[in-house]
XYZ file of C-alpha atoms in Angstrom:
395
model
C 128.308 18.673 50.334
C 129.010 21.765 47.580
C 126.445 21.532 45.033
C 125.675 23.474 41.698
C 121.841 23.384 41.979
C 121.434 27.066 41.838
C 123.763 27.640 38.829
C 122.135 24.628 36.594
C 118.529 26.492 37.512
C 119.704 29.549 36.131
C 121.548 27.493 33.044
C 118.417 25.566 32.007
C 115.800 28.896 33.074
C 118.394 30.865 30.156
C 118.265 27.050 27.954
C 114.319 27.725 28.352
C 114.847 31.539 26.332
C 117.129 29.846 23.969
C 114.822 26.916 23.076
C 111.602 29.006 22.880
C 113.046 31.859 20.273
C 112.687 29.517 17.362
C 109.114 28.799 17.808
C 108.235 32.766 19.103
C 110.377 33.927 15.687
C 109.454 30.744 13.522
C 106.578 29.594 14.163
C 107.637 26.058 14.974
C 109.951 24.122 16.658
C 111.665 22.454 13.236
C 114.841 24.446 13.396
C 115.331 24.451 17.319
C 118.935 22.852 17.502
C 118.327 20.124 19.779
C 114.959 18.987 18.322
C 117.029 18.916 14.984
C 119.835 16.607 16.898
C 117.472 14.206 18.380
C 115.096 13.775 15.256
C 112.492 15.710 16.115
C 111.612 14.081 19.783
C 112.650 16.947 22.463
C 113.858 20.406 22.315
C 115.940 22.236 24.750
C 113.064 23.663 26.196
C 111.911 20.348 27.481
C 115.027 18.856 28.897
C 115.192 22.180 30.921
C 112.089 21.897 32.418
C 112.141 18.179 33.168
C 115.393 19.173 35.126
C 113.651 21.496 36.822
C 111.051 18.667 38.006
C 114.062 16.277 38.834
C 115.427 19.006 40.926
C 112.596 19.669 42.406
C 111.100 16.753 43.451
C 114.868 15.886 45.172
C 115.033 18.956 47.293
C 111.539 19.115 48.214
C 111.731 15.654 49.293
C 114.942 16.324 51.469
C 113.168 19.583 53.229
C 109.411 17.564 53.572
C 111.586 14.438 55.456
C 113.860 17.336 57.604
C 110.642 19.164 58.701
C 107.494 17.223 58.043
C 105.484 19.574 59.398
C 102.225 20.276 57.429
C 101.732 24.016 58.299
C 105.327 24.474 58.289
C 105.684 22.870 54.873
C 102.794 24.571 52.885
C 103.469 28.231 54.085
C 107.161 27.644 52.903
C 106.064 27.012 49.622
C 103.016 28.949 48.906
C 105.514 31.921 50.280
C 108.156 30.914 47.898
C 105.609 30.494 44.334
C 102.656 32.694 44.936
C 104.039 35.991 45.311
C 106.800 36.172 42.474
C 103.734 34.621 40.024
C 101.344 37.188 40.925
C 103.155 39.870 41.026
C 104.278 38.456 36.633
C 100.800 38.249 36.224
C 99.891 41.477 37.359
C 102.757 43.395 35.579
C 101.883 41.162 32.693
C 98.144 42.061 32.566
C 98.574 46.001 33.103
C 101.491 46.344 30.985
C 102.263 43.943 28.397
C 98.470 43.106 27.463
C 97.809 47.159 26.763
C 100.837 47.035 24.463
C 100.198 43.408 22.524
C 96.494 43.899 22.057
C 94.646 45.276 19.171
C 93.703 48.900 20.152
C 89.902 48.129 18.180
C 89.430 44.903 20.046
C 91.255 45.671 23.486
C 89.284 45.372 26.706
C 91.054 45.571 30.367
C 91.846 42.557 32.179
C 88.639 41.059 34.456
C 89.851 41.457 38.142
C 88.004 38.178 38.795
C 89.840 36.392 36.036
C 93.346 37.420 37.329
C 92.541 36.566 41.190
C 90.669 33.179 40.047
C 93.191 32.354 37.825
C 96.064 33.123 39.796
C 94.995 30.767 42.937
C 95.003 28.277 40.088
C 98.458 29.333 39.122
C 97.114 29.666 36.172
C 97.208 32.487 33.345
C 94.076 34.912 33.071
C 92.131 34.842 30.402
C 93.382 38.023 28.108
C 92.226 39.559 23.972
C 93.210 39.172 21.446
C 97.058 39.806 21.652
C 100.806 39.437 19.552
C 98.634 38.751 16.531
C 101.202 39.418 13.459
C 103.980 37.060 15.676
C 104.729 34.214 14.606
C 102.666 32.954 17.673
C 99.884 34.806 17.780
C 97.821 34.755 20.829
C 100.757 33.294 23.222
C 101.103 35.502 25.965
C 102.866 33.001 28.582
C 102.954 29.661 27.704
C 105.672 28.492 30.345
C 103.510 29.067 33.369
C 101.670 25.762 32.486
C 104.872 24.452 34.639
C 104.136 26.279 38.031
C 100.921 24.483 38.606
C 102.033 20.917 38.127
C 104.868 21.517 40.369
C 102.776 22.590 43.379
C 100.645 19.940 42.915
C 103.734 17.659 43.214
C 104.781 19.619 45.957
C 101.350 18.285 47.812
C 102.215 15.022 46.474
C 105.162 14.691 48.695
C 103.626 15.949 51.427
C 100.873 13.247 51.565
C 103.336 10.289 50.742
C 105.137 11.393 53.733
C 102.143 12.117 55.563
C 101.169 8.221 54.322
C 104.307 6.959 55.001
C 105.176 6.152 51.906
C 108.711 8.025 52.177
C 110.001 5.332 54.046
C 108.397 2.422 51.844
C 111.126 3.124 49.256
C 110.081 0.209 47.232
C 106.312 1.705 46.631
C 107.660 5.058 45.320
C 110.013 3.058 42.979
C 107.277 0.719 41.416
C 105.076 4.497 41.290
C 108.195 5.997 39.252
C 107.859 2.544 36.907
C 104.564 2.304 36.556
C 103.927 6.156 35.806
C 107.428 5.625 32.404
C 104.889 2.702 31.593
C 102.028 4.885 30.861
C 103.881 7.562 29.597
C 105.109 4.814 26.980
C 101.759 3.680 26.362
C 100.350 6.275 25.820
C 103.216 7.417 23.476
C 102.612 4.141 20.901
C 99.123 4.217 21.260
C 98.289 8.068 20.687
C 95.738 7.638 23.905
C 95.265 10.934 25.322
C 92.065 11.287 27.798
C 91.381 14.887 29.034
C 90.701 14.331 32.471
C 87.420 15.396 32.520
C 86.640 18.198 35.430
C 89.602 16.292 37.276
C 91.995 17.935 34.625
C 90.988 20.536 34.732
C 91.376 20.646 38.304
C 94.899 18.997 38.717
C 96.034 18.803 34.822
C 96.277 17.579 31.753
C 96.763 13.733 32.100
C 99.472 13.631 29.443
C 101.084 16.032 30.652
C 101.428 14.279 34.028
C 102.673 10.795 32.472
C 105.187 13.299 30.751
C 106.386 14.884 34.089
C 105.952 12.676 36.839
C 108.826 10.335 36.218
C 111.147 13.140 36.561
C 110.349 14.331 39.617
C 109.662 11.051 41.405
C 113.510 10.304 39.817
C 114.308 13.452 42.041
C 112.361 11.966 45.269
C 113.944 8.292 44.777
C 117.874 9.865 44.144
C 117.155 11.777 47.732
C 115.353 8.428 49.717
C 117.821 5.833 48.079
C 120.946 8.373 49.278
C 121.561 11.339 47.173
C 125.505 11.494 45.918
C 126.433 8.809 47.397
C 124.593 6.858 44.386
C 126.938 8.316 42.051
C 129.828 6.414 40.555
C 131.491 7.129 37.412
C 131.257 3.709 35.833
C 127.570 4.595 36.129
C 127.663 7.914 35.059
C 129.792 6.484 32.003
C 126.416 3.721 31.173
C 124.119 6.671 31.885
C 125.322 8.328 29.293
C 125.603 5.711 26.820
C 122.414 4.298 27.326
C 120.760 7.881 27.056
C 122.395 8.661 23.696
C 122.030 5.305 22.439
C 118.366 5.447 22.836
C 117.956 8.710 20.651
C 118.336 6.280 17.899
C 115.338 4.050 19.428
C 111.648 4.910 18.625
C 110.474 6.096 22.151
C 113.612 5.853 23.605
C 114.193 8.743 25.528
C 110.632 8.231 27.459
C 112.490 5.157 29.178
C 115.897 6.735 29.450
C 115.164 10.836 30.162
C 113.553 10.019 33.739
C 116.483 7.495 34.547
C 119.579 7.895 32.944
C 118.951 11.287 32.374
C 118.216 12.460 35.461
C 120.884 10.417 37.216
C 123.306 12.728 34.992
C 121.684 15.317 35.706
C 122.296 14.342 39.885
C 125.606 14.077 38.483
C 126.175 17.507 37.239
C 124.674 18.978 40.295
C 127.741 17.523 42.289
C 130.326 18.135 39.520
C 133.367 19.981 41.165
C 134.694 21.746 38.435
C 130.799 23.827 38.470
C 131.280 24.872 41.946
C 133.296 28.032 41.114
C 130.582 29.048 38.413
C 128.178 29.311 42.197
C 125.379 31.275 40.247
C 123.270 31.701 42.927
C 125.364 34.013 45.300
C 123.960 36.475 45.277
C 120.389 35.146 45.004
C 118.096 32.318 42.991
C 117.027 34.351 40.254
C 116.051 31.441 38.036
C 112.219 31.315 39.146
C 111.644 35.662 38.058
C 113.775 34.688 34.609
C 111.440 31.639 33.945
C 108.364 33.348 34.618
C 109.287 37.081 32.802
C 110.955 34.969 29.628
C 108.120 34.313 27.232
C 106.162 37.674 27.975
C 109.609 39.592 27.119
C 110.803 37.734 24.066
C 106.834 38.147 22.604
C 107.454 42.335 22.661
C 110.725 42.033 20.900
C 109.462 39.900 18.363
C 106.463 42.895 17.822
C 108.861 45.145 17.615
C 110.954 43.931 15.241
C 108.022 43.118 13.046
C 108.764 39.330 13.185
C 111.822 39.951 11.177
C 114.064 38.784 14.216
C 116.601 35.714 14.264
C 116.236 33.413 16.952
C 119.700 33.902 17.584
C 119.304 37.495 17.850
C 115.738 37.239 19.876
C 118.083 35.130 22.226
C 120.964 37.583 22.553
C 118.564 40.947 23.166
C 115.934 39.284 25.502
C 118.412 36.702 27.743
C 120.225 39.314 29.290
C 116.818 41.570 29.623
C 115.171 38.818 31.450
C 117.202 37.911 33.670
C 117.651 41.066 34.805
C 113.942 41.219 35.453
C 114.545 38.281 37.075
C 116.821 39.964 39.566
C 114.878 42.487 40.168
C 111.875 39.614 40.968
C 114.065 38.750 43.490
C 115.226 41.612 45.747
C 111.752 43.323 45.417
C 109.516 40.473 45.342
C 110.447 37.220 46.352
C 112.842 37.177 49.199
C 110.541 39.241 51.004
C 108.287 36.465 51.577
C 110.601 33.934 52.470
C 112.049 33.395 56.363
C 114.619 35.052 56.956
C 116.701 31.653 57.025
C 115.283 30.983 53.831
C 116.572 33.827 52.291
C 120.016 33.375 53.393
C 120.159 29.902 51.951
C 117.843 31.452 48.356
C 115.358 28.504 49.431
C 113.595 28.672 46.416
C 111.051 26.854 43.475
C 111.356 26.590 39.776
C 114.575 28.183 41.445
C 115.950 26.830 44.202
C 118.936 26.585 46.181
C 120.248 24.564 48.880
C 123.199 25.313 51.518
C 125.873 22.837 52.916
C 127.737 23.097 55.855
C 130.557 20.138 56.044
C 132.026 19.155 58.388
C 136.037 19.363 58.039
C 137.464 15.246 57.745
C 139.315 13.805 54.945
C 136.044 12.353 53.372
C 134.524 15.576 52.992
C 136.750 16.553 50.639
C 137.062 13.545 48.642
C 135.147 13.639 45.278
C 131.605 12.881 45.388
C 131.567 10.052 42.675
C 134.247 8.421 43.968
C 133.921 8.335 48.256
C 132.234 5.694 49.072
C 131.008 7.496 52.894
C 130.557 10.829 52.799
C 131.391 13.258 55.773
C 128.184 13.742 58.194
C 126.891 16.854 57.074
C 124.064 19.404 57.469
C 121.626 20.321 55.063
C 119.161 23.408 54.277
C 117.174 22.528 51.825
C 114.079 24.488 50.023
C 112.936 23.943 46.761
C 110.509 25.406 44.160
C 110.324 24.843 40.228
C 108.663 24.302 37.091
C 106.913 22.129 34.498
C 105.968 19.373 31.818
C 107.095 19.173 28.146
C 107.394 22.512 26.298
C 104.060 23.009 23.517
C 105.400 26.316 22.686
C 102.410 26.424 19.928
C 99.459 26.419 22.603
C 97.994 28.829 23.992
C 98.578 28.833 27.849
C 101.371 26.242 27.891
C 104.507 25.252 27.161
């Protein structure tokens, strides 16, 4: 069935710019329009990337349970994140770095640093830098993202490898219990570090923050995709999701459920199809990962003395042409050729449906109750938790 996965990756990867040029020009994210609307509780920023998890974990999902083939699996997605990050970090290190740092203080990037760091999919350790922004010492914060994703991407493999995939029930009481913690640890202010094991696989808050949405994304594909939506559900969705902005942690029970279930719904929307950003290619992952790095040097160069308005209208349209340019020279080269037909992709990613021609294929997806059979190609790739714009490394 048509879908508008591609276009709402590039939307929220552009949402992500928007959101972030308050803090980079600010200082803070007071003032950023949607953490105004919703009383201070989430920013545009984090609704963006929590989409991208919800995506995510629905399309990865769909291509683990369509080819469950370890091997198969992990080269598809180390192919699809490892070379478009790198090749950011590398750019980022030998040209950005030179021009943020402090000429007195400035020392080259450690080789070691960037290759240890980048297995990690994490950002090298770098001087001094962007000290008279309003966020000084920020070089990349959204990265945080890439690394939780892949991790969920090995998370699906070993349910399915565990059979969990098929023990719907198990996954559902996983996506339940994981909102539950999130809550608690919400009211209670209870944030453990993890120990070595966060710093191995993350920040534990910042997995009770993500989690839910991209096990929403895994249950939506094993409980039946579209064929879940209805519009008197959609319609309670949406109630129940702005209703709760007016309830003290809320949106932690309603973001992962309602929210993503309208988010589902948007990805089948008709009247999206002819928007069909990703024609031409998924250029959603090079826009996310170029954004932050971009919007830093024109906030130097103005001086700080740069709307956010303004920082959004000079460095959307930059980025995402870096982010083209990500693609055709970098990324798609390290995809199958399949793949690249289809813009399989992560933080990005695209699927492509072939329908077969019946009466039911046509009818609208919120409203047929049996969809045409149809063939899939799925391949996903994403990114990351809730948006801390004011630390160092992350989002």
């Amino acid at each position: 069935m048509p879908n508008n996965f591609d276009s709402l990756r590039l939307i929220f990867a552009i949402l992500v710019i928007l959101s972030h040029s308050f803090p980079l020009t600010r200082g803070s994210n007071d003032t950023e329009p949607l953490m105004r609307l919703t009383h201070g509780q989430i920013t545009f920023g984090n609704i963006s990337v929590w989409a991208f998890f919800v995506i995510s974990g629905f399309l990865i999902t769909q291509s683990w349970q369509r080819t469950p083939k370890i091997v198969k699996f992990m080269k598809r997605r180390v192919g699809r994140i490892y070379p478009g990050f790198a090749v950011a970090g590398l750019l980022t290190a030998l040209i950005v770095v030179p021009i943020a740092a402090d000429p007195a203080t400035y020392l080259p990037i450690s080789l070691q640093s960037y290759v240890l760091n980048t297995l990690r999919l994490q950002t090298f350790q770098y001087p001094a830098i962007f000290m008279h922004n309003a966020q000084p010492n920020l070089l990349n914060g959204s990265l945080w993202s890439v690394a939780y994703e892949f991790w969920c991407y090995i998370g699906v493999m070993l349910l399915g490898l565990a059979g969990l995939l098929r023990r719907r029930p198990v996954v559902a009481v996983l996506f339940f219990l994981v909102i539950g913690l999130h809550l608690y640890m919400d009211v209670s202010g209870w944030a453990p570090s993890g120990a070595i094991l966060g710093q191995i696989f993350g920040y534990p808050p910042f997995w009770a923050t993500v989690l839910p949405f991209y096990l929403a994304g895994t249950l939506f594909q094993l409980y039946g995709g579209h064929k879940l939506l209805r519009l008197p559900f959609i319609g309670v969705a949406a109630i129940l999701l702005i209703g709760s902005n007016f309830i003290p942690h809320g949106l932690i029970l309603t973001m992962p459920t309602c929210g993503a279930y309208l988010l589902m719904a948007l990805a089948y929307l008709p009247s999206l199809h002819p928007l069909n950003l990703g024609r031409y290619g998924d250029f959603s992952y090079g826009t996310y990962l170029y954004a932050m790095p971009i919007q830093q040097l024109l906030v130097m160069r103005a001086h700080g003395q740069i709307s956010p308005w303004l920082l959004f209208a000079e460095a959307a349209p930059l980025t995402i042409l870096v982010g083209v340019l990500s693609w055709f020279l970098v990324e798609r080269h390290f995809l199958q050729r399949g793949s690249q037909l289809k813009h399989e992709g992560l933080i990005p990613l695209q699927t492509t449906h072939t329908v077969t021609s019946s009466s039911a294929a046509s009818s609208h997806p919120f409203t047929s109750l049996e969809p045409a059979p149809q063939r899939t190609d799925v391949s996903l790739h994403i990114d990351g938790p809730r948006h801390q714009v004011s630390q160092r490394g992350t989002h």
